[in-house]
Short mmCIF file of C-alpha atoms in Angstrom, two decimals:
data_model
loop_
_atom_site.label_atom_id
_atom_site.label_comp_id
_atom_site.label_asym_id
_atom_site.label_seq_id
_atom_site.Cartn_x
_atom_site.Cartn_y
_atom_site.Cartn_z
CA MET A 1 44.90 -32.76 33.35
CA SER A 2 42.46 -35.52 34.14
CA ASP A 3 43.28 -37.92 36.96
CA GLU A 4 42.74 -41.10 34.93
CA ARG A 5 44.83 -41.97 31.92
CA PRO A 6 42.41 -42.04 28.96
CA ALA A 7 42.34 -44.86 26.44
CA PHE A 8 43.57 -44.28 22.89
CA PRO A 9 41.01 -41.87 21.39
CA ALA A 10 39.09 -43.28 18.43
CA ARG A 11 37.99 -39.73 17.61
CA LEU A 12 41.52 -38.92 16.48
CA LEU A 13 41.40 -41.73 13.93
CA LEU A 14 37.91 -40.66 12.85
CA ALA A 15 39.01 -37.06 12.27
CA ALA A 16 42.02 -38.23 10.26
CA ALA A 17 39.83 -40.58 8.20
CA VAL A 18 37.43 -37.73 7.39
CA ALA A 19 40.32 -35.51 6.32
CA LEU A 20 42.25 -37.96 4.14
CA PRO A 21 39.96 -38.24 1.05
CA GLY A 22 39.92 -34.49 0.47
CA ALA A 23 43.63 -34.23 1.26
CA TYR A 24 44.43 -36.90 -1.33
CA LEU A 25 42.25 -35.26 -3.99
CA GLY A 26 43.91 -31.91 -3.41
CA ALA A 27 47.45 -33.25 -3.27
CA ALA A 28 46.87 -35.48 -6.30
CA ASP A 29 45.72 -32.49 -8.31
CA TYR A 30 48.85 -30.53 -7.38
CA LEU A 31 51.20 -33.48 -8.00
CA GLY A 32 49.55 -34.81 -11.16
CA LEU A 33 48.56 -38.13 -9.57
CA PRO A 34 45.48 -40.10 -10.69
CA HIS A 35 42.26 -39.04 -8.99
CA PRO A 36 38.54 -38.93 -9.77
CA HIS A 37 37.12 -35.75 -11.28
CA LEU A 38 34.10 -34.82 -9.18
CA PRO A 39 31.36 -32.27 -9.92
CA ASP A 40 32.03 -28.91 -8.26
CA PRO A 41 29.38 -29.22 -5.49
CA VAL A 42 30.52 -32.76 -4.59
CA ALA A 43 34.19 -31.81 -4.63
CA ALA A 44 33.49 -28.77 -2.44
CA ALA A 45 31.76 -31.05 0.09
CA VAL A 46 34.72 -33.50 0.14
CA PHE A 47 37.24 -30.69 0.60
CA GLY A 48 35.01 -29.08 3.24
CA LEU A 49 34.86 -32.29 5.27
CA ALA A 50 38.65 -32.55 5.09
CA ILE A 51 38.97 -29.06 6.55
CA VAL A 52 36.54 -29.96 9.35
CA GLY A 53 38.57 -33.06 10.21
CA ALA A 54 41.79 -31.05 10.18
CA ALA A 55 40.20 -28.41 12.43
CA PHE A 56 39.44 -31.01 15.10
CA VAL A 57 43.01 -32.34 14.97
CA LEU A 58 44.30 -28.77 15.15
CA SER A 59 42.25 -27.90 18.24
CA TRP A 60 43.44 -31.02 20.09
CA ALA A 61 47.06 -30.30 19.20
CA ALA A 62 46.80 -26.71 20.43
CA GLU A 63 45.30 -27.82 23.75
CA ALA A 64 47.95 -30.49 24.29
CA ALA A 65 50.71 -28.02 23.38
CA GLN A 66 49.83 -25.99 26.47
CA VAL A 67 51.61 -28.60 28.58
CA ASP A 68 54.92 -27.34 27.16
CA VAL A 69 54.27 -23.73 26.07
CA SER A 70 52.09 -20.89 27.31
CA ALA A 71 48.45 -20.80 26.33
CA GLY A 72 49.07 -17.60 24.37
CA VAL A 73 51.81 -19.17 22.26
CA ALA A 74 49.69 -22.29 21.71
CA ILE A 75 46.71 -20.18 20.61
CA ALA A 76 48.93 -18.09 18.33
CA LEU A 77 50.32 -21.26 16.73
CA LEU A 78 46.81 -22.65 16.37
CA ALA A 79 45.66 -19.41 14.76
CA LEU A 80 48.62 -19.40 12.39
CA VAL A 81 47.90 -22.94 11.20
CA ALA A 82 44.14 -22.38 11.10
CA VAL A 83 44.56 -19.28 8.96
CA LEU A 84 46.64 -21.20 6.38
CA PRO A 85 43.63 -21.59 4.06
CA GLU A 86 43.28 -17.83 3.85
CA TYR A 87 47.02 -17.47 3.22
CA ALA A 88 46.84 -20.12 0.49
CA VAL A 89 43.81 -18.63 -1.26
CA ASP A 90 44.82 -14.99 -1.01
CA LEU A 91 48.46 -15.47 -1.96
CA VAL A 92 47.37 -17.50 -5.00
CA PHE A 93 45.24 -14.54 -6.12
CA THR A 94 48.17 -12.19 -5.40
CA PHE A 95 50.61 -14.37 -7.36
CA GLN A 96 48.23 -14.43 -10.33
CA ALA A 97 47.87 -10.64 -10.11
CA GLY A 98 51.66 -10.26 -10.23
CA GLN A 99 51.89 -12.48 -13.29
CA GLU A 100 49.16 -10.46 -15.03
CA PHE A 101 50.99 -7.24 -14.15
CA ALA A 102 54.27 -8.64 -15.52
CA GLN A 103 52.63 -9.54 -18.83
CA GLN A 104 50.42 -6.48 -19.32
CA GLY A 105 52.17 -3.81 -17.27
CA THR A 106 48.83 -3.13 -15.60
CA CYS A 107 46.12 -4.85 -13.59
CA THR A 108 43.46 -3.78 -16.07
CA PRO A 109 41.92 -7.05 -17.34
CA PRO A 110 40.55 -7.84 -20.80
CA PRO A 111 36.83 -7.09 -21.27
CA GLY A 112 34.60 -9.53 -19.40
CA GLN A 113 37.30 -10.64 -16.94
CA ALA A 114 37.78 -9.66 -13.29
CA ASP A 115 40.72 -7.49 -12.24
CA PRO A 116 43.24 -9.92 -10.62
CA CYS A 117 44.61 -7.21 -8.30
CA SER A 118 41.08 -6.36 -7.23
CA LEU A 119 40.36 -10.03 -6.52
CA ALA A 120 43.45 -10.34 -4.32
CA LEU A 121 42.43 -7.33 -2.20
CA ALA A 122 38.76 -8.38 -2.19
CA ASN A 123 39.63 -11.77 -0.75
CA MET A 124 41.86 -10.32 1.96
CA THR A 125 39.48 -7.54 3.05
CA GLY A 126 36.49 -9.87 2.86
CA ALA A 127 38.25 -12.45 5.03
CA ASN A 128 39.12 -9.88 7.69
CA ARG A 129 35.57 -8.57 7.83
CA VAL A 130 34.08 -12.08 7.93
CA LEU A 131 36.36 -13.00 10.83
CA VAL A 132 35.26 -10.02 12.94
CA GLY A 133 31.70 -9.54 11.67
CA ILE A 134 30.68 -13.20 11.83
CA GLY A 135 33.36 -15.03 13.84
CA TRP A 136 33.42 -12.85 16.95
CA PRO A 137 29.62 -12.69 17.33
CA LEU A 138 29.43 -16.44 16.66
CA VAL A 139 31.71 -17.10 19.63
CA VAL A 140 29.44 -15.09 21.93
CA LEU A 141 26.37 -16.95 20.64
CA VAL A 142 27.87 -20.45 20.96
CA ALA A 143 29.31 -19.65 24.39
CA ALA A 144 25.94 -18.37 25.61
CA ILE A 145 24.18 -21.52 24.38
CA ALA A 146 26.82 -23.75 25.98
CA VAL A 147 26.54 -21.96 29.33
CA ARG A 148 22.76 -22.14 29.25
CA ARG A 149 22.84 -25.88 28.57
CA ALA A 150 25.37 -26.41 31.34
CA LYS A 151 23.11 -24.34 33.65
CA HIS A 152 26.00 -22.42 35.20
CA ASP A 153 28.33 -19.54 34.41
CA SER A 154 31.81 -20.41 33.23
CA GLU A 155 34.87 -18.44 34.28
CA SER A 156 35.02 -16.59 30.97
CA THR A 157 31.31 -16.31 30.06
CA HIS A 158 28.89 -14.57 32.33
CA ARG A 159 26.34 -11.75 32.29
CA GLY A 160 26.18 -11.68 28.51
CA ARG A 161 29.88 -11.19 27.86
CA VAL A 162 32.93 -13.22 26.88
CA ALA A 163 35.93 -12.16 28.93
CA LEU A 164 39.60 -12.43 28.01
CA PRO A 165 42.28 -13.06 30.62
CA PRO A 166 44.59 -10.07 31.33
CA VAL A 167 47.50 -11.81 29.59
CA MET A 168 45.63 -11.45 26.28
CA SER A 169 45.98 -7.68 26.43
CA ALA A 170 49.04 -8.27 24.19
CA GLU A 171 46.79 -9.50 21.37
CA VAL A 172 44.51 -6.48 21.72
CA VAL A 173 47.39 -4.00 21.74
CA PHE A 174 49.27 -5.45 18.75
CA LEU A 175 46.07 -5.63 16.74
CA GLY A 176 45.53 -1.98 17.68
CA ILE A 177 49.03 -1.05 16.46
CA ALA A 178 48.47 -2.87 13.16
CA THR A 179 45.06 -1.23 12.78
CA LEU A 180 46.43 2.27 13.31
CA TYR A 181 49.03 1.65 10.61
CA SER A 182 46.43 0.14 8.28
CA LEU A 183 44.40 3.36 8.42
CA SER A 184 47.13 4.92 6.26
CA LEU A 185 46.79 2.29 3.50
CA PRO A 186 43.67 3.80 1.86
CA LEU A 187 45.76 6.94 1.23
CA ARG A 188 48.24 5.02 -0.97
CA SER A 189 48.24 4.20 -4.68
CA SER A 190 49.83 0.80 -3.99
CA LEU A 191 50.61 -1.67 -1.22
CA THR A 192 54.41 -1.72 -1.14
CA VAL A 193 57.17 -3.93 0.21
CA VAL A 194 57.84 -1.22 2.81
CA ASP A 195 54.28 -1.64 4.08
CA GLY A 196 54.92 -5.37 4.16
CA ALA A 197 58.08 -4.92 6.21
CA VAL A 198 56.29 -2.75 8.78
CA LEU A 199 53.39 -5.18 9.17
CA VAL A 200 55.65 -8.25 9.41
CA ALA A 201 57.73 -6.40 12.04
CA ILE A 202 54.53 -5.82 14.07
CA PHE A 203 53.78 -9.55 13.84
CA ALA A 204 57.33 -10.40 14.95
CA GLY A 205 56.95 -8.10 17.96
CA TYR A 206 53.67 -9.78 18.80
CA VAL A 207 55.22 -13.26 18.73
CA TRP A 208 58.20 -12.09 20.81
CA ARG A 209 55.84 -10.61 23.40
CA LEU A 210 53.83 -13.84 23.65
CA SER A 211 57.03 -15.86 24.12
CA LYS A 212 57.43 -14.17 27.52
CA ALA A 213 54.18 -15.63 28.86
CA PRO A 214 54.44 -18.30 31.58
CA VAL A 215 53.47 -21.93 31.06
CA GLU A 216 50.52 -23.02 33.20
CA LYS A 217 49.17 -26.51 33.80
CA PRO A 218 46.12 -26.90 31.54
CA HIS A 219 42.99 -28.95 32.16
CA LEU A 220 42.76 -31.38 29.25
CA LEU A 221 40.01 -33.73 28.17
CA GLY A 222 39.57 -36.45 25.56
CA VAL A 223 42.09 -36.54 22.73
CA ALA A 224 44.05 -33.60 24.14
CA ALA A 225 44.36 -35.39 27.50
CA TRP A 226 45.61 -38.57 25.82
CA VAL A 227 48.30 -36.62 23.97
CA GLY A 228 49.13 -34.39 26.91
CA GLU A 229 49.80 -37.36 29.23
CA ARG A 230 52.40 -38.96 26.97
CA ALA A 231 56.03 -38.87 28.06
CA ARG A 232 57.66 -35.54 27.16
CA ALA A 233 59.44 -36.69 23.99
CA SER A 234 56.45 -38.71 22.79
CA ARG A 235 54.06 -35.85 23.55
CA ARG A 236 56.08 -33.38 21.53
CA TRP A 237 56.19 -35.77 18.58
CA TRP A 238 52.43 -36.21 18.75
CA VAL A 239 51.76 -32.47 19.01
CA THR A 240 54.18 -31.66 16.18
CA GLY A 241 52.75 -34.45 14.04
CA MET A 242 49.16 -33.33 14.61
CA PHE A 243 49.98 -29.72 13.77
CA ALA A 244 51.84 -30.87 10.65
CA PHE A 245 49.02 -33.20 9.59
CA ALA A 246 46.38 -30.50 10.02
CA GLY A 247 48.51 -27.93 8.23
CA LEU A 248 49.20 -30.21 5.25
CA VAL A 249 45.52 -31.15 4.94
CA ILE A 250 44.53 -27.49 5.03
CA LEU A 251 47.15 -26.53 2.44
CA ALA A 252 46.13 -29.40 0.17
CA THR A 253 42.42 -28.57 0.31
CA ALA A 254 41.98 -24.84 0.97
CA GLU A 255 42.49 -23.51 -2.55
CA HIS A 256 40.44 -26.35 -4.04
CA PHE A 257 37.62 -25.78 -1.56
CA ALA A 258 37.43 -22.06 -2.32
CA THR A 259 37.82 -22.61 -6.09
CA ARG A 260 35.08 -25.24 -6.27
CA LEU A 261 32.72 -23.05 -4.24
CA VAL A 262 33.43 -20.10 -6.52
CA GLN A 263 32.91 -22.26 -9.61
CA THR A 264 29.65 -23.58 -8.19
CA GLY A 265 28.46 -20.03 -7.62
CA THR A 266 29.64 -18.88 -11.05
CA GLY A 267 27.67 -21.72 -12.62
CA LEU A 268 24.60 -20.35 -10.83
CA GLY A 269 25.23 -16.90 -12.31
CA VAL A 270 26.68 -15.18 -9.22
CA ASP A 271 29.20 -12.34 -9.77
CA GLU A 272 32.83 -13.52 -9.49
CA PHE A 273 33.96 -10.52 -7.42
CA LEU A 274 31.26 -11.14 -4.81
CA LEU A 275 32.15 -14.84 -4.70
CA VAL A 276 35.83 -14.05 -4.13
CA GLN A 277 35.03 -11.39 -1.53
CA TRP A 278 32.48 -13.34 0.52
CA VAL A 279 32.16 -17.03 -0.39
CA ALA A 280 35.87 -17.85 -0.68
CA PRO A 281 36.68 -16.17 2.68
CA LEU A 282 33.83 -18.00 4.40
CA SER A 283 35.32 -21.28 3.20
CA SER A 284 38.95 -20.40 3.93
CA GLU A 285 38.07 -19.08 7.41
CA SER A 286 36.15 -22.25 8.26
CA PRO A 287 38.98 -24.04 10.16
CA GLU A 288 39.43 -21.23 12.67
CA LEU A 289 35.68 -20.69 13.00
CA ILE A 290 35.19 -24.41 13.67
CA VAL A 291 38.03 -24.47 16.21
CA ALA A 292 36.63 -21.38 17.95
CA CYS A 293 33.16 -22.95 18.16
CA LEU A 294 34.67 -26.15 19.58
CA TYR A 295 36.33 -24.15 22.35
CA ALA A 296 33.18 -22.13 23.05
CA ALA A 297 31.02 -25.28 23.19
CA ARG A 298 33.41 -26.71 25.81
CA LEU A 299 32.92 -23.60 28.00
CA ALA A 300 36.38 -22.28 27.07
CA ALA A 301 35.06 -19.01 25.64
CA SER A 302 38.19 -17.00 26.45
CA GLN A 303 40.30 -19.42 24.38
CA SER A 304 37.65 -19.32 21.67
CA LEU A 305 37.68 -15.53 21.35
CA GLY A 306 41.45 -15.53 21.87
CA THR A 307 41.88 -17.84 18.88
CA LEU A 308 39.91 -15.53 16.59
CA LEU A 309 41.67 -12.47 18.01
CA SER A 310 45.04 -14.06 17.30
CA SER A 311 43.84 -15.00 13.81
CA LYS A 312 42.89 -11.38 13.20
CA VAL A 313 46.39 -10.28 14.28
CA ASN A 314 47.86 -12.86 11.91
CA GLN A 315 45.75 -11.76 8.96
CA TRP A 316 46.09 -8.03 9.55
CA THR A 317 49.90 -8.21 9.88
CA LEU A 318 51.57 -11.27 8.38
CA LEU A 319 49.05 -11.94 5.59
CA VAL A 320 48.72 -8.32 4.46
CA GLY A 321 52.48 -7.90 4.86
CA THR A 322 53.35 -10.86 2.62
CA MET A 323 50.98 -9.82 -0.18
CA PRO A 324 53.23 -7.08 -1.65
CA VAL A 325 56.24 -9.41 -1.35
CA VAL A 326 54.48 -12.17 -3.31
CA PHE A 327 53.29 -9.60 -5.86
CA ALA A 328 56.82 -8.25 -6.32
CA LEU A 329 58.26 -11.75 -6.78
CA SER A 330 55.61 -12.83 -9.29
CA SER A 331 55.75 -9.55 -11.24
CA GLY A 332 59.55 -9.67 -11.53
CA GLY A 333 60.17 -6.28 -9.94
CA TRP A 334 59.65 -4.12 -6.88
CA HIS A 335 56.25 -2.92 -7.99
CA GLY A 336 53.67 -2.35 -5.28
CA LEU A 337 50.29 -4.06 -5.50
CA PRO A 338 48.18 -1.38 -7.25
CA LEU A 339 45.20 0.10 -5.40
CA ASP A 340 42.36 1.77 -7.27
CA ASP A 341 39.53 3.82 -5.71
CA HIS A 342 37.36 0.77 -5.07
CA GLN A 343 40.17 -1.15 -3.36
CA ARG A 344 41.05 1.84 -1.19
CA LEU A 345 37.44 1.98 -0.03
CA GLU A 346 37.55 -1.73 0.81
CA LEU A 347 40.71 -1.17 2.87
CA LEU A 348 39.11 1.82 4.58
CA VAL A 349 36.00 0.00 5.77
CA THR A 350 38.08 -3.02 6.84
CA ALA A 351 40.45 -0.85 8.89
CA ALA A 352 37.52 1.09 10.38
CA GLN A 353 35.79 -2.16 11.39
CA SER A 354 39.03 -3.34 13.01
CA LEU A 355 39.31 -0.06 14.95
CA PHE A 356 35.76 -0.45 16.26
CA ALA A 357 36.41 -4.08 17.20
CA ILE A 358 39.50 -3.03 19.18
CA SER A 359 37.50 -0.34 20.99
CA LEU A 360 35.04 -3.04 22.14
CA LEU A 361 37.90 -5.03 23.71
CA THR A 362 39.53 -2.23 25.69
CA ASP A 363 38.19 -3.78 28.90
CA LEU A 364 39.16 -7.28 27.67
CA ALA A 365 35.60 -8.46 27.11
CA LEU A 366 33.15 -8.71 24.23
CA THR A 367 29.59 -8.07 25.34
CA THR A 368 26.43 -9.33 23.68
CA ALA A 369 25.61 -5.74 22.66
CA GLY A 370 29.03 -5.35 21.07
CA ALA A 371 28.73 -8.67 19.25
CA VAL A 372 25.27 -7.78 17.92
CA THR A 373 26.54 -4.40 16.72
CA LEU A 374 29.48 -6.01 14.91
CA PHE A 375 27.19 -8.48 13.18
CA ALA A 376 24.53 -5.90 12.28
CA LEU A 377 27.03 -3.52 10.68
CA PHE A 378 28.69 -6.38 8.81
CA ALA A 379 25.31 -7.66 7.60
CA ALA A 380 24.38 -4.19 6.38
CA GLN A 381 27.52 -3.88 4.27
CA PHE A 382 27.27 -7.47 3.04
CA THR A 383 23.67 -6.94 1.94
CA ALA A 384 24.46 -3.61 0.29
CA SER A 385 27.34 -5.12 -1.71
CA ILE A 386 24.95 -7.72 -3.15
CA VAL A 387 21.76 -5.80 -3.82
CA LEU A 388 22.92 -2.24 -4.59
CA PRO A 389 24.68 -0.90 -7.72
CA ALA A 390 28.41 -0.28 -7.35
CA GLU A 391 28.08 3.53 -7.24
CA THR A 392 25.39 3.41 -4.56
CA ASN A 393 27.33 0.85 -2.55
CA ARG A 394 30.30 3.23 -2.60
CA PHE A 395 28.34 5.71 -0.46
CA VAL A 396 27.23 2.89 1.86
CA VAL A 397 30.87 1.88 2.40
CA LEU A 398 31.87 5.49 3.13
CA GLY A 399 28.97 5.86 5.54
CA LEU A 400 29.75 2.62 7.35
CA SER A 401 33.44 3.55 7.59
CA ALA A 402 32.48 6.85 9.23
CA LEU A 403 30.05 5.05 11.55
CA TYR A 404 32.67 2.47 12.58
CA ALA A 405 35.19 5.26 13.24
CA GLY A 406 32.69 7.37 15.17
CA LEU A 407 31.62 4.48 17.36
CA ALA A 408 35.26 3.54 17.98
CA ILE A 409 36.22 7.06 19.02
CA ALA A 410 33.21 7.26 21.33
CA GLN A 411 34.11 3.93 22.94
CA LEU A 412 37.78 4.86 23.35
CA VAL A 413 36.94 8.22 24.91
CA ARG A 414 34.41 6.65 27.28
CA ARG A 415 36.82 3.89 28.28
CA ARG A 416 40.02 5.92 28.02
CA HIS A 417 41.37 4.96 31.42
CA ARG A 418 40.78 1.25 30.80
CA ALA A 419 42.22 1.60 27.28
CA LEU A 420 45.41 3.17 28.63
CA ARG A 421 45.74 0.40 31.22
CA THR A 422 45.24 -2.30 28.55
CA ALA A 423 47.84 -0.62 26.32
CA ARG A 424 50.35 -0.47 29.18
CA ASP A 425 49.69 -4.08 30.13
CA GLY A 426 49.92 -5.30 26.54
CA LEU A 427 53.25 -3.62 25.91
CA LEU A 428 55.06 -3.25 29.24
CA THR A 429 53.65 -5.25 32.14
CA PRO A 430 55.47 -8.60 32.52
CA LEU A 431 53.18 -11.35 31.31
CA PRO A 432 53.84 -13.57 34.37
CA ARG A 433 52.44 -10.74 36.51
CA LEU A 434 49.39 -10.44 34.23
CA ALA A 435 48.85 -14.20 34.45
CA GLU A 436 48.50 -13.86 38.24
CA ARG A 437 45.61 -11.42 37.96
CA PRO A 438 42.10 -12.87 38.41
#
């Protein structure tokens, strides 16, 4: 921590002030309180600013939390709160799909309407691909710019790569386990509660593993330093309050932000499925992307990539695992979330992308070449989904899935010794011992 006790940070008040208007509008809509009815573009801007303000509060809380818990646990908690918008948006779609299934006995919609089950899966798979295809490369770009401006290499960013500390091998390994299981999902006719139980169990194992990490004295600046230097009881109240504030703001605004963006796009004549698959995830992923960029800009690239890696673990285990549970509850039975051919293809390319991303991190670093490849492949599929007919895009998705898988296998074979060491470290090596490695 810094040597001098910082004054009360005005930036904390500013971030809260930016977040409150959107939080009130969202909460008032849910609670039936009086509020102005804004045009969709204006409302989306207000809700977006609220999410930005909450993201700043969230990043400061996560940094200050490292005084009392390990950095890995703090990053995992940050990722869990930051990913709340995606949980809120996707579980709303899943709940609506379950209600439609309960009424109709099928997910087949009336003519002219989108399939609610398809929308739920589209949002989830789109969010996962956005996180890896845009978020991870963005971290490398922002970190490189920050290092260049600072005119020196940071500990975690040098020679065109963002390195993770050895203790983060746990994140890589548990994401790998979840990814291997997810490769079986495209073979199913539905996403069941059993699948949910397996994925939630993987998430629980991940959290348990992180709880064994040692607590290290962090170097805090600004708002985080002010909070971190409070007395122990006061500090914990501040950290808890900031996490709670950010989480409530995100929950109050996330669905509204995504909905208003989708409505704005629909008014411009854009296809609803594409809006749900790409625009809504971009908006719901914004808190974690903003937090990651804040870390990268402060030359904390390992924490930046670690945040997005932890978010990916969250989304690929806990989020996917809760979807069939929410669907079962809303449909009034133990029905699995139905998967048609198109949805199975979406799951296939998402799982294949995740496998390739894991193969790039077997040596606990993301290189510029790896980041560019991730972005280029994502951009190719994104462009194809917009400009090509559905039948043609089907072959593009199959081709990209095969390419992702082929590249992943090649990487894993080439780095097999390092991959085995990372797997052993992530599962078995005591985390205090990993924390001592340079």
